Coordinates of C-alpha atoms in Angstrom, one line a residue:
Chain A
X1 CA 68.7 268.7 78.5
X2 CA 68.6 272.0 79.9
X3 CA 69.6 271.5 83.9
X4 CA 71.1 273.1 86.9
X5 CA 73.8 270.1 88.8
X6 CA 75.3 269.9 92.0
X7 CA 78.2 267.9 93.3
X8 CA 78.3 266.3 95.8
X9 CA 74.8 265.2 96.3
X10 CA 75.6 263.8 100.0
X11 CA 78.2 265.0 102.2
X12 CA 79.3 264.4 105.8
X13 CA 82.4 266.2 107.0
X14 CA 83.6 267.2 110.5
X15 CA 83.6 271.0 111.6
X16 CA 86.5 273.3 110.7
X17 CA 87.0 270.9 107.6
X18 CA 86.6 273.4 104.3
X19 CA 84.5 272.4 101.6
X20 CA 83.2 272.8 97.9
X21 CA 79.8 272.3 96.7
X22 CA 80.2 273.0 93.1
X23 CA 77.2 273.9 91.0
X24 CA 76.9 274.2 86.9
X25 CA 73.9 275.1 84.7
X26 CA 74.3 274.4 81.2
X27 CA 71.0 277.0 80.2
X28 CA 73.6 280.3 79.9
X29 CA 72.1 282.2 82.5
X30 CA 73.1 284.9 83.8
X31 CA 72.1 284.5 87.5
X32 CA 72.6 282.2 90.3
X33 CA 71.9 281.6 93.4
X34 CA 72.4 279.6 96.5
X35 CA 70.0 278.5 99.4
X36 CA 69.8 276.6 102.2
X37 CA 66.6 274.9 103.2
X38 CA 66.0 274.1 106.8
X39 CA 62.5 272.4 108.7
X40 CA 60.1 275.1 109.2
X41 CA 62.1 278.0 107.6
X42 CA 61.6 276.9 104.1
X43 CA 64.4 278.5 101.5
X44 CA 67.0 281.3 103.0
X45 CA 69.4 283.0 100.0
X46 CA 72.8 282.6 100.8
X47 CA 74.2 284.2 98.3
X48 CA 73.6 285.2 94.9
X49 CA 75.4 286.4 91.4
X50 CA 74.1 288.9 88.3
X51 CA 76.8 287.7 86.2
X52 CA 80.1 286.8 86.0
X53 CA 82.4 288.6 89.0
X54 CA 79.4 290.1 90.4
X55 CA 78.3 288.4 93.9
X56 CA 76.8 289.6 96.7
X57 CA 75.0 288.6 100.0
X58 CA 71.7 287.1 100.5
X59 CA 69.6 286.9 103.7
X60 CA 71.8 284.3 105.7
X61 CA 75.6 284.8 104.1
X62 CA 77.6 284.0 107.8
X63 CA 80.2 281.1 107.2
X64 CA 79.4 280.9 103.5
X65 CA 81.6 282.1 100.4
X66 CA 81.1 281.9 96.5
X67 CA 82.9 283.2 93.3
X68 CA 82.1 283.4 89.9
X69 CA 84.9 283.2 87.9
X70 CA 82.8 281.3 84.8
X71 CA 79.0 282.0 83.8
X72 CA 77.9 278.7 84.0
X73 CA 79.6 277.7 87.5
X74 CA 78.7 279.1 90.9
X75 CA 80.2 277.1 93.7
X76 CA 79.7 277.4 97.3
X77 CA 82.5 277.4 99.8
X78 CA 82.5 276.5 103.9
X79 CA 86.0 277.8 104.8
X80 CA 85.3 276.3 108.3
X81 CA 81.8 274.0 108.6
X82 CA 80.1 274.3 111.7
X83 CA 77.6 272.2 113.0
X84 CA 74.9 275.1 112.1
X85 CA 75.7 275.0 108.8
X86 CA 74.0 270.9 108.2
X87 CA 71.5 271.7 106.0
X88 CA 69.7 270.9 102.4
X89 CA 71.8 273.0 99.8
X90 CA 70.1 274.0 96.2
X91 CA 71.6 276.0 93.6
X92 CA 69.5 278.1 91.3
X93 CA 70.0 279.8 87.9
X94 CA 68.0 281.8 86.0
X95 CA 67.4 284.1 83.0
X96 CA 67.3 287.9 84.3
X97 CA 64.0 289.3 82.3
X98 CA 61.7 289.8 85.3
X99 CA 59.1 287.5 85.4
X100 CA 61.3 284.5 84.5
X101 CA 61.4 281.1 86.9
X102 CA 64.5 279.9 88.7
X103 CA 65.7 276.2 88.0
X104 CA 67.2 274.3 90.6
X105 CA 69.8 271.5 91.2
X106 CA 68.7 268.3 92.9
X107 CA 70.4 269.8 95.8
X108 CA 73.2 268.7 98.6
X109 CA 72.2 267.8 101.6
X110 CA 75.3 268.7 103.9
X111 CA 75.6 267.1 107.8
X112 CA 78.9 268.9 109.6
X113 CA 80.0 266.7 112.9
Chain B
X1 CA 60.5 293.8 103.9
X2 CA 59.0 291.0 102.3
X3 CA 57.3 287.8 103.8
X4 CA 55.4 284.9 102.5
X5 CA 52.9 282.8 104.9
X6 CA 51.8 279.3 104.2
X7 CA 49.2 278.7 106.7
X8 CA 48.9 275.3 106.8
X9 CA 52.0 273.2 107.5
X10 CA 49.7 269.9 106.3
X11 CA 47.0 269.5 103.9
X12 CA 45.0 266.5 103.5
X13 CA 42.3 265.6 100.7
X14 CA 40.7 262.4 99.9
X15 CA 41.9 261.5 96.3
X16 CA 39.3 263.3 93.8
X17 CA 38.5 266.0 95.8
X18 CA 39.3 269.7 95.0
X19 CA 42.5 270.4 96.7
X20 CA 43.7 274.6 97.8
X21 CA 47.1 275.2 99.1
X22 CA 46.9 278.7 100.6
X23 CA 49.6 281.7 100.2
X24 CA 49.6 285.2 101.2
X25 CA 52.5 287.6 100.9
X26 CA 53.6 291.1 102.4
X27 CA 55.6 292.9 99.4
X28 CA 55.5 296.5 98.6
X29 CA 54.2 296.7 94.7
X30 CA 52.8 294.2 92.4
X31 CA 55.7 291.3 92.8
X32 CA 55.8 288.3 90.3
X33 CA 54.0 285.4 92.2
X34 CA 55.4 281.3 91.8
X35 CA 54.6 277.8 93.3
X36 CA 56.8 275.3 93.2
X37 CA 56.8 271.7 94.2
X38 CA 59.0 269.9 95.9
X39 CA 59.1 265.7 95.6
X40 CA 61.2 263.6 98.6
X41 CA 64.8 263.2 97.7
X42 CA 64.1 265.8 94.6
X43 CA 65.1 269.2 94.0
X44 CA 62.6 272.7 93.5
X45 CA 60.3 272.1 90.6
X46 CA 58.4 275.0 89.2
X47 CA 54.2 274.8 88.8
X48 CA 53.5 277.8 88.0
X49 CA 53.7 282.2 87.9
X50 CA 51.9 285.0 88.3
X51 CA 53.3 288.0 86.1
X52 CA 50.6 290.0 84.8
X53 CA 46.8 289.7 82.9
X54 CA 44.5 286.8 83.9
X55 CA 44.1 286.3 87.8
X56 CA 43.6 282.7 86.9
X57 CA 47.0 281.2 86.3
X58 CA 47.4 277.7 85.0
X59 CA 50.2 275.3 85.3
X60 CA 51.9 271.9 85.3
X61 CA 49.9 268.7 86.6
X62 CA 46.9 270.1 86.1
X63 CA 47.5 273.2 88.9
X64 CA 46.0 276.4 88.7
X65 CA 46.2 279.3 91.0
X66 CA 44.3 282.4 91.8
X67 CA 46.2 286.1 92.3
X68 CA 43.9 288.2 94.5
X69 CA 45.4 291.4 94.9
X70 CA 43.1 292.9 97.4
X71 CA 43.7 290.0 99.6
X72 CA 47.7 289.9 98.5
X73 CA 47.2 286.0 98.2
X74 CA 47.8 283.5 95.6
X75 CA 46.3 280.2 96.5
X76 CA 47.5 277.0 94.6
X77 CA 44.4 274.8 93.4
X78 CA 43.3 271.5 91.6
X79 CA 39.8 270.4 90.9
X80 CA 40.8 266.8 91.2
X81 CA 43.2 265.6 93.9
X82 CA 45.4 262.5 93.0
X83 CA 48.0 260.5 95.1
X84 CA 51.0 261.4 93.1
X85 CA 50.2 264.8 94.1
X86 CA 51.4 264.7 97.9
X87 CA 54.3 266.7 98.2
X88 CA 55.9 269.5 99.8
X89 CA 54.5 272.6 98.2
X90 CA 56.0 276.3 98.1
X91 CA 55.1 279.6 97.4
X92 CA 57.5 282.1 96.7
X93 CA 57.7 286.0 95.6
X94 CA 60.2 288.4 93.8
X95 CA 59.6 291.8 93.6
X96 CA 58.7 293.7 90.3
X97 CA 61.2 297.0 91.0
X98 CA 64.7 296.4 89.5
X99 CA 68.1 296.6 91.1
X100 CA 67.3 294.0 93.9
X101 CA 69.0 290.7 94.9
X102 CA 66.2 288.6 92.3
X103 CA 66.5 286.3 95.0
X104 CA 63.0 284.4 95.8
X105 CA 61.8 285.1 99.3
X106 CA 59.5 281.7 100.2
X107 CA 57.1 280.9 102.5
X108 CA 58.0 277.6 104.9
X109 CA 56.1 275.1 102.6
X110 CA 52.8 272.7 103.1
X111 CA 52.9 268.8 103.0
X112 CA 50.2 268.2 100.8
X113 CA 49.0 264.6 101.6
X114 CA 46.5 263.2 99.4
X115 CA 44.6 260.1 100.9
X116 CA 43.4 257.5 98.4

């Protein structure tokens, strides 16, 4: 079944505490991305990737780091969680012709003490 | 740069009525056009896209929605409303012209809530 997953699903941890949210899509896309989705603001990027080793910023990046070292795994890393940073993670993937869809993970929802 | 409104943060239909979910964007171009839904507890699901041809675009569930380019919107409509539809609904754009992030700019979403 064709699927993008995240791990962990749930996640409290206390600020300063780094984390991993890993993410892994088994559809051989070349692009991912992560957002963060908040009441009232919808979906922000984080950051995204064209392909392996190739990363760069989205619209709200602060605090947040990724790597792609594989094609199918994108994870997201919070060297330091801060309280600003609880929010509803997804991870997306997606075939780069133009017009294609994203597919999304169930998401993580995050809560930093 | 580029911006999606959602109007309405709620929506509520009687079940069997014609439902609209309205979405207008601010993008330079003609940008590829989606909704997607979004069930409690559950991840993005995609309904549907605009790319090119036919204003009328159908989807999953029974959604269709309508690209008007004059009025840059792309409301999300059913003739026939059911429960299981009430959700969080989003509309979302990418733009057409290459070399840019691909990333989905998305309005803030409407709780569709449809009433038996």
């Amino acid at each position: 079944e064709a699927q993008v997953t995240q791990n962990p699903r749930y996640l409290i941890t206390v600020t300063g505490k780094k984390l991993t949210v890993t993410c892994s899509q088994n559809m051989n896309h070349e692009y991912m991305s992560w957002y963060r989705q908040d009441p009232g603001l919808g979906l922000r990027q984080i950051y995204y990737s064209m392909n392996v080793e190739v990363t760069d910023k989205g619209d709200v990046p602060e605090g947040y780091k990724v790597s792609r070292k594989e094609k199918r795994n994108f994870p997201l890393i919070l060297e330091s969680p801060s309280p600003n940073q609880t929010s509803l993670y997804f991870c997306a993937s997606m075939g780069v012709a133009g017009g294609n869809e994203q597919f999304f993970g169930p998401g993580t929802r995050l809560t930093v003490l | 740069a580029q911006s999606v409104a959602q109007p309405e943060d709620q929506v509520n239909v009687a079940e069997g009525n014609p439902l609209t979910v309205k979405c207008t964007y601010s993008v330079s171009g003609n940008p590829y056009l989606f909704w997607y839904v979004q069930y409690p507890n559950r991840g993005l699901q995609f309904l549907l896209k605009y790319i090119t041809g036919d204003n009328l675009v159908k989807g999953s569930y029974g959604f269709e929605a309508e690209f008007n380019k004059s009025q840059t919107s792309f409301h999300l409509k059913k003739p026939s409303a059911l429960v299981s539809d009430s959700a969080l609904y989003f509309c979302a754009v990418r733009p057409r012209s290459g070399g840019g992030a691909d990333g989905l700019t998305f309005g803030k979403g409407t709780h569709l809530i449809i009433q038996p």
